[in-house]
Coordinates of N, CA and C in Angstrom, one line a residue:
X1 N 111.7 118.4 58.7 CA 111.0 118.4 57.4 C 109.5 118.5 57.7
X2 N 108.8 119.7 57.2 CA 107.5 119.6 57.1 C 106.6 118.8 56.3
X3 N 106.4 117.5 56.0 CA 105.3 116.9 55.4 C 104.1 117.6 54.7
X4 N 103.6 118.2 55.7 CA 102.5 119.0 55.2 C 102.6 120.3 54.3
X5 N 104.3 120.4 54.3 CA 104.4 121.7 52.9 C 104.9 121.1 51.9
X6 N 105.2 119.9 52.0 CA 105.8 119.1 51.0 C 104.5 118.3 50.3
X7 N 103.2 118.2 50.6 CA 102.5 117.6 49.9 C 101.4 118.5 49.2
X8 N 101.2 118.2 47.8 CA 100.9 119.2 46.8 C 98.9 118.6 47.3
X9 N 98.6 120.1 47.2 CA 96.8 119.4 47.0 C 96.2 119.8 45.9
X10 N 95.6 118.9 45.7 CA 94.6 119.0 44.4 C 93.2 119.4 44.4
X11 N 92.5 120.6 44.4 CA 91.5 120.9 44.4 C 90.5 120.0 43.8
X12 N 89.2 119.4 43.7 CA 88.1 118.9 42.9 C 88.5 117.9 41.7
X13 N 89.7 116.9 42.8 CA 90.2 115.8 41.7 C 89.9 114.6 43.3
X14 N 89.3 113.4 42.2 CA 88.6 113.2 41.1 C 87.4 113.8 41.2
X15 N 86.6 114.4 41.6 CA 85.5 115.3 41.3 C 85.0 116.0 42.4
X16 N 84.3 117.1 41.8 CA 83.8 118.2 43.1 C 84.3 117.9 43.5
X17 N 84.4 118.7 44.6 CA 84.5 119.0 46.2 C 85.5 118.4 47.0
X18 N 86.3 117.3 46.3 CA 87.2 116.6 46.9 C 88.9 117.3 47.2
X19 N 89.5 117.3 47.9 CA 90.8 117.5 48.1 C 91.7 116.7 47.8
X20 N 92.2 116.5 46.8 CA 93.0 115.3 46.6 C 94.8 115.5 47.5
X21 N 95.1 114.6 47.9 CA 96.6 114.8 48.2 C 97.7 113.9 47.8
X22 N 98.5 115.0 46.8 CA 98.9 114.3 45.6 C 100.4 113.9 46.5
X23 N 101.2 113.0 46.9 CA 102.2 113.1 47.0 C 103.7 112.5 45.9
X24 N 103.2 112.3 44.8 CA 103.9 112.7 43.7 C 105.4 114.4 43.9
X25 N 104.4 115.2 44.8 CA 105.6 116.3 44.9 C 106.7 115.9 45.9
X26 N 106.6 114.8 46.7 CA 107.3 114.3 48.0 C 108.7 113.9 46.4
X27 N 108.3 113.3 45.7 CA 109.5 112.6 44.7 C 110.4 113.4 44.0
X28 N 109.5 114.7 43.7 CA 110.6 115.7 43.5 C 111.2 116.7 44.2
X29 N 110.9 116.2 45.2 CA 112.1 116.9 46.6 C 112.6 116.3 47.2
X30 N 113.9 116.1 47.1 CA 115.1 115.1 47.5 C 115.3 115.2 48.7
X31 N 115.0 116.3 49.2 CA 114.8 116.2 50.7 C 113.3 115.7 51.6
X32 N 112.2 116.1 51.1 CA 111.6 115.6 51.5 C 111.5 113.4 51.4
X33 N 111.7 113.4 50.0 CA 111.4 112.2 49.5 C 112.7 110.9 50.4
X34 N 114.2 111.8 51.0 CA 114.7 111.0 51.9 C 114.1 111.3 53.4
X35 N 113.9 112.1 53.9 CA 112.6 112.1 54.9 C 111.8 110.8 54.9
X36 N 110.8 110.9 54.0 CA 109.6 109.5 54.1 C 110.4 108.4 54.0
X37 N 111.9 108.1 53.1 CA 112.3 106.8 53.1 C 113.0 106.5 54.6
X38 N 113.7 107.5 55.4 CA 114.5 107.4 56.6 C 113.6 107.0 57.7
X39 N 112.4 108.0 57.8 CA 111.5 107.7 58.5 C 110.5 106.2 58.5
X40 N 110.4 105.8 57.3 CA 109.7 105.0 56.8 C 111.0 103.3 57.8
X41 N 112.5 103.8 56.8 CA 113.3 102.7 57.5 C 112.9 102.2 59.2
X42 N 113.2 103.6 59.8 CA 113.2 103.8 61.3 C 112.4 103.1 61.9
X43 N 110.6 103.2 61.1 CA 109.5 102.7 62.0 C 109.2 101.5 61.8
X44 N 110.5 100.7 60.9 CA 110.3 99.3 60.6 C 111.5 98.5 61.5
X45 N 112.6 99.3 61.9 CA 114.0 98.7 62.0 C 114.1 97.7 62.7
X46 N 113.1 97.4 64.0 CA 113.5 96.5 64.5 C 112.3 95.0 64.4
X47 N 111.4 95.4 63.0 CA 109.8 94.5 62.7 C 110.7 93.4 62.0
X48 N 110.8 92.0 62.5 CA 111.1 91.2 61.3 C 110.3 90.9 60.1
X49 N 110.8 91.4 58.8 CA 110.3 91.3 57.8 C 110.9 90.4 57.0
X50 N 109.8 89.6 56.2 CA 111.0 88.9 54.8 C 110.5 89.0 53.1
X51 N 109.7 90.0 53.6 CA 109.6 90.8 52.1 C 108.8 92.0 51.9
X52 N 108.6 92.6 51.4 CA 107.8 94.1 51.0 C 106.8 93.6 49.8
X53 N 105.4 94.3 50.1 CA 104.4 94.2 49.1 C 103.9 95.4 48.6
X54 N 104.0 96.3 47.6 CA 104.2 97.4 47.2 C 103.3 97.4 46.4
X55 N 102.1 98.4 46.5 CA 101.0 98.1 45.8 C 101.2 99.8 44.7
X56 N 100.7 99.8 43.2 CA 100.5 100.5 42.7 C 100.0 101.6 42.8
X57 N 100.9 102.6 42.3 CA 102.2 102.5 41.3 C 102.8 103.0 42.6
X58 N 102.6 104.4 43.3 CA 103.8 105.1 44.2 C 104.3 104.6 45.5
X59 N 103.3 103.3 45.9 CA 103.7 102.4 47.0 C 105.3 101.5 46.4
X60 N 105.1 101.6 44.7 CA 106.7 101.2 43.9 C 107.5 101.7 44.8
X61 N 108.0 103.2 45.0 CA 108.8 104.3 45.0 C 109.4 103.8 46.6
X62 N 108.5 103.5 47.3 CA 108.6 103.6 48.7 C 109.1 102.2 49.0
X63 N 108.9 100.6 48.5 CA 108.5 99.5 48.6 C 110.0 99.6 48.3
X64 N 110.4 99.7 47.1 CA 111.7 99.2 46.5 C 112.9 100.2 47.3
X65 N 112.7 101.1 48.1 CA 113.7 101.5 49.0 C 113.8 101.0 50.2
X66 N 112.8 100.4 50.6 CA 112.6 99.4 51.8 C 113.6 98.0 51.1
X67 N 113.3 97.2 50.4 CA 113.8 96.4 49.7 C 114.6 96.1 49.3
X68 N 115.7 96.9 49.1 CA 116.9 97.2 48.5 C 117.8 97.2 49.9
X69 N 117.1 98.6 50.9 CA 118.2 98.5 51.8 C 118.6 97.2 53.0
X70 N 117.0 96.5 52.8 CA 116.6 95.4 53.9 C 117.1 94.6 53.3
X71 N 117.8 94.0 52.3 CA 118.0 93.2 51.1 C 116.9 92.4 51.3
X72 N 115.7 92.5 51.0 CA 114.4 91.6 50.9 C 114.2 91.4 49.6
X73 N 113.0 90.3 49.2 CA 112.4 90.5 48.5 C 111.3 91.7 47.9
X74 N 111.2 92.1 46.8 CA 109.9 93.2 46.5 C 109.1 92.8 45.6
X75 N 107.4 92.5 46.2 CA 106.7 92.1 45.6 C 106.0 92.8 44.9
X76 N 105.4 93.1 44.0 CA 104.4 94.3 43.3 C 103.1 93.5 43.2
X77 N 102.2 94.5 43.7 CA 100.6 94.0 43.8 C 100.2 95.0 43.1
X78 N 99.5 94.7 41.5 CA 99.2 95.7 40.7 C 98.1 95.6 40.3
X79 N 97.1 96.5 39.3 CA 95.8 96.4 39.2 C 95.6 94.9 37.9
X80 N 94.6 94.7 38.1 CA 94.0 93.4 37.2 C 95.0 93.8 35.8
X81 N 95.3 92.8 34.9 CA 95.5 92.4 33.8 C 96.9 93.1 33.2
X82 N 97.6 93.3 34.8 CA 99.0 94.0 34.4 C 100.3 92.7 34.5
X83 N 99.6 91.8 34.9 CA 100.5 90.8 35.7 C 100.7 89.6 34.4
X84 N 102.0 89.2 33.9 CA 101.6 88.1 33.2 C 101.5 86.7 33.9
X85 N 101.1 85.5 33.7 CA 101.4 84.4 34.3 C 100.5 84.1 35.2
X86 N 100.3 83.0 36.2 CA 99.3 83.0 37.5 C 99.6 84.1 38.2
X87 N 98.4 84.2 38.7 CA 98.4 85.6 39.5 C 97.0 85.0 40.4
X88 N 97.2 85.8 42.2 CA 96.1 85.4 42.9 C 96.0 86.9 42.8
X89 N 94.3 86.9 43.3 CA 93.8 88.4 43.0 C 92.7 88.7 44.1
X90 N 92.2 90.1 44.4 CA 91.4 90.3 45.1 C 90.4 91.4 44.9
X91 N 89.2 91.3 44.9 CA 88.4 92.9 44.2 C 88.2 93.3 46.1
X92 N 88.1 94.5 45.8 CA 88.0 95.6 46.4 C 86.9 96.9 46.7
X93 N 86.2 97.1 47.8 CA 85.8 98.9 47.1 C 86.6 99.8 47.6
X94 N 86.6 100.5 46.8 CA 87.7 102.1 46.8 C 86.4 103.1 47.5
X95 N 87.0 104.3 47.6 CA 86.3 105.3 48.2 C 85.3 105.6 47.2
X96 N 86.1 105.4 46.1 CA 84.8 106.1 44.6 C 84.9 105.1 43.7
X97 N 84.0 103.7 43.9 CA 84.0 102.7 42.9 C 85.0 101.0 43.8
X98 N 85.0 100.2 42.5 CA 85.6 99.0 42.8 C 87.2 98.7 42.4
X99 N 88.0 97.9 42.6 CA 89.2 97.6 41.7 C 89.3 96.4 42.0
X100 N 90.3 95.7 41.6 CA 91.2 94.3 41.8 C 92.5 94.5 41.5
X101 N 93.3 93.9 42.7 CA 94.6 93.4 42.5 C 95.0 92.6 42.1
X102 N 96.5 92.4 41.7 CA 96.7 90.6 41.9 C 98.2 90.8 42.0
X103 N 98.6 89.8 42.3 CA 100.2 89.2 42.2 C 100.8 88.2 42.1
X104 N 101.7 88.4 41.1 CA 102.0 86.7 40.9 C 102.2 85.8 41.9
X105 N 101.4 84.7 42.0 CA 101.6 83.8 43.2 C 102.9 83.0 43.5
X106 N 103.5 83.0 42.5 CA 105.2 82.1 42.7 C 106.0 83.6 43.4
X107 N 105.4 84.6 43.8 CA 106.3 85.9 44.3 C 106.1 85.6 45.5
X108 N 104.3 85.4 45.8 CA 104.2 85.4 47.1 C 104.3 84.4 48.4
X109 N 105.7 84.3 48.4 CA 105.9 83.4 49.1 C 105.2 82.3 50.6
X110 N 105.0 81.5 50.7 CA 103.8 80.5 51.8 C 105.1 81.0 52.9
X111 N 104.2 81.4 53.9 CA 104.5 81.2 55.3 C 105.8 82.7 55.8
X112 N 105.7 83.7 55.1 CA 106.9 84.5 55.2 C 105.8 86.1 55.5
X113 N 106.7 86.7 56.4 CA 106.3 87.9 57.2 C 106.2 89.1 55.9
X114 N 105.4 89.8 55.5 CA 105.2 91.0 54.7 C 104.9 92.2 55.0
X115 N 105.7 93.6 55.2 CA 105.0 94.5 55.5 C 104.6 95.1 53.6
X116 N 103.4 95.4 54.1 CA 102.6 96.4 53.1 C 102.9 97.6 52.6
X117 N 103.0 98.5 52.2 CA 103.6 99.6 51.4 C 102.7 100.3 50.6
X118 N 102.2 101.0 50.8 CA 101.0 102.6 50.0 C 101.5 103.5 50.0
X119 N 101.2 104.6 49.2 CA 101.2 106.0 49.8 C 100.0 106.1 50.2
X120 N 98.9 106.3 50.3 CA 98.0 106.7 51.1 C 97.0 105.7 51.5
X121 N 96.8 105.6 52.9 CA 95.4 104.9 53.0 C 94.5 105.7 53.2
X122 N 93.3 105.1 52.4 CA 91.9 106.0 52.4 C 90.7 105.0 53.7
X123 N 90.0 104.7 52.9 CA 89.4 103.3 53.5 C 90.0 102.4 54.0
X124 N 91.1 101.9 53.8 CA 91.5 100.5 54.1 C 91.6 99.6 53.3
X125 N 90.6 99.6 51.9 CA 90.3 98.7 50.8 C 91.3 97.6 50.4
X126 N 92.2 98.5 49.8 CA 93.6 98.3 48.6 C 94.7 97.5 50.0
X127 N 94.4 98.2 50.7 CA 95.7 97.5 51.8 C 95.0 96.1 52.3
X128 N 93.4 96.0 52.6 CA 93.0 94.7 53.2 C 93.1 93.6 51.9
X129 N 93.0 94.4 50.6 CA 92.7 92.9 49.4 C 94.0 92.8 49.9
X130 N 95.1 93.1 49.6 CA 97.1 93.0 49.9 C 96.9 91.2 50.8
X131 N 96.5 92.1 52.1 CA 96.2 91.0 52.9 C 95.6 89.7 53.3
X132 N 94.5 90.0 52.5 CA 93.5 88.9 52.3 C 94.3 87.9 51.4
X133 N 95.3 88.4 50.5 CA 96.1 87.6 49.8 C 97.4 87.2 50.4
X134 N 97.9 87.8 51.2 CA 99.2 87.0 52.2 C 98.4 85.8 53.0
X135 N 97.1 86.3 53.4 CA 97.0 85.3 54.3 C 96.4 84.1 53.5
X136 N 95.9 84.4 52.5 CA 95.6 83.5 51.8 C 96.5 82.1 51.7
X137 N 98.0 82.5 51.3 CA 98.9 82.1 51.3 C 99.9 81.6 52.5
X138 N 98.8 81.7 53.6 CA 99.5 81.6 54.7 C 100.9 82.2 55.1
X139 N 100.8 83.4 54.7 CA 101.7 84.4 55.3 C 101.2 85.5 56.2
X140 N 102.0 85.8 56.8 CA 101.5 86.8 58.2 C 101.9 88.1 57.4
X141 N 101.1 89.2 58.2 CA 101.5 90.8 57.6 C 101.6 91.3 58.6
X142 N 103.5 91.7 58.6 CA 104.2 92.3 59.3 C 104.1 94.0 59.8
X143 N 102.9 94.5 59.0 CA 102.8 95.8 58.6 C 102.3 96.4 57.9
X144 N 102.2 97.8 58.1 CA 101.4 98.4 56.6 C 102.0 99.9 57.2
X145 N 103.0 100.0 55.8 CA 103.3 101.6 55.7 C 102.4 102.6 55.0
X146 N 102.4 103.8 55.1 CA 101.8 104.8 54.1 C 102.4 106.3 54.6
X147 N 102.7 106.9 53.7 CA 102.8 108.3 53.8 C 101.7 109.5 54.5
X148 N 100.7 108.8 54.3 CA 99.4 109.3 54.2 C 98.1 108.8 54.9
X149 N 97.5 109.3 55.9 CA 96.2 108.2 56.5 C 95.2 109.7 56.9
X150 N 94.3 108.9 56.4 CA 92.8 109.9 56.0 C 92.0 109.2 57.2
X151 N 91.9 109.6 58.4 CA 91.6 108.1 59.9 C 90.0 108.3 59.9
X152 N 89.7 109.6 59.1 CA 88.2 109.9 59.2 C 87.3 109.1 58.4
X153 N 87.9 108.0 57.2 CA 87.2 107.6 56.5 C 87.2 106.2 56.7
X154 N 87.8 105.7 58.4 CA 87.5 104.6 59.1 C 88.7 103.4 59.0
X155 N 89.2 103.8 58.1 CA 90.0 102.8 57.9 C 91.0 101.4 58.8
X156 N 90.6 102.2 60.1 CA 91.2 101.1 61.3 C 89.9 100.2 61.6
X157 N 88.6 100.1 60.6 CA 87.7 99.1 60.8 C 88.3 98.1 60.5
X158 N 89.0 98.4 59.0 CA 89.1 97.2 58.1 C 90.8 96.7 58.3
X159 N 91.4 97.5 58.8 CA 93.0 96.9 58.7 C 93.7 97.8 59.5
X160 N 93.2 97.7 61.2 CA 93.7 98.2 62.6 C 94.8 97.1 62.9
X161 N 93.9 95.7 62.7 CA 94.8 94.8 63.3 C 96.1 94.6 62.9
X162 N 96.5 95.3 61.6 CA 97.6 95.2 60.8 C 98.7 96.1 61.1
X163 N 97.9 97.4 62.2 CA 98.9 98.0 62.9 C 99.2 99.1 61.7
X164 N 98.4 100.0 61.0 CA 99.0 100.9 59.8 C 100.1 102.0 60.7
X165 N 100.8 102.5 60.3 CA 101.7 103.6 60.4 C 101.7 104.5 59.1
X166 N 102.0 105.8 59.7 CA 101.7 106.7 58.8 C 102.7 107.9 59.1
X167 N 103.0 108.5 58.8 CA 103.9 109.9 58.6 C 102.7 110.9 59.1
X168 N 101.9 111.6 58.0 CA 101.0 112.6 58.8 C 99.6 111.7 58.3
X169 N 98.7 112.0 59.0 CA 97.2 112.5 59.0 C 96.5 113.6 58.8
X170 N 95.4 113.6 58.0 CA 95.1 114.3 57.3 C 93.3 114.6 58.3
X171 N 92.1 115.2 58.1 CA 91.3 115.1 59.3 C 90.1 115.3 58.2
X172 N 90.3 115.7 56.6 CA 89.0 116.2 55.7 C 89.5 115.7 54.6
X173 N 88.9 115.7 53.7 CA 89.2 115.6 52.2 C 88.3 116.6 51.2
X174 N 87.9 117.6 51.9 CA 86.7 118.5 51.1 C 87.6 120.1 51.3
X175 N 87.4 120.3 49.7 CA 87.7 121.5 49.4 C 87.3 122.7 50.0

């Protein structure tokens, strides 16, 4: 399976000059989309894990197939004011602006191994808040998956130690 014909690009989204890489088209190719989950299984099979942290929305898609087959826990780390009930949270910067996460804190269990789950890392940002919040909780991070790693825009500053894995790499983001 080629990866790189299976991911759709977006010209000047979100603005100018940018290359966006949507992989939204991985989900409507059942071949591709068992690819990233098989592969995804493989480069975890032998990492003890005791839950998945699956951050919004298409880290969902990937998290809950890890989850199901590992029979783990699946946690969802979603943007501010999606969550009902206590929630621990974390702001962030993005490549273009700020965000904040959160997740319910009775999900995230004290003291238990988590690998991480994206489709794409850009910076690092979204995947270090994830973590700043396991460890918060005195849990270790087992990992960090992604479909997608952009390595040009540094991202092994902020979350190398976490060991990311990735399917392809990408070397530009400009149109």
């Amino acid at each position: 399976m080629d990866l790189n014909e299976a991911i759709r690009r977006v010209p000047n989204f979100p603005k100018p000059g940018i290359l966006f890489y949507d992989i939204t088209s991985i989900f409507t190719n059942p071949k591709a989309y068992e690819y990233v989950v098989e592969k995804m299984m493989a480069l975890y099979e032998k990492t003890p894990v005791d839950g998945v942290i699956a951050i919004e929305s298409r880290g969902f898609l990937l998290g809950s197939c890890f989850a199901l087959t590992r029979k783990i826990p699946l946690v969802l780390a979603r943007k501010k004011g999606k969550l009902p009930g206590k929630t621990l949270e974390e702001s962030y910067a993005l490549e273009y602006g700020t965000a904040t996460l959160q997740i319910h804190e009775a999900d995230l269990t004290t003291g238990k191994k988590w690998l991480i789950i994206d489709d794409l890392i850009a910076t690092g940002g979204t995947i270090q808040a994830v973590a700043k919040m396991i460890e918060r909780q005195k849990g270790v991070v087992a990992g960090v998956f992604s479909i997608i790693g952009l390595p040009f825009l540094n991202y092994a500053v902020k979350i190398g130690k976490y060991n990311p894995l990735t399917l392809i790499d990408f070397t530009s983001e400009h149109v």
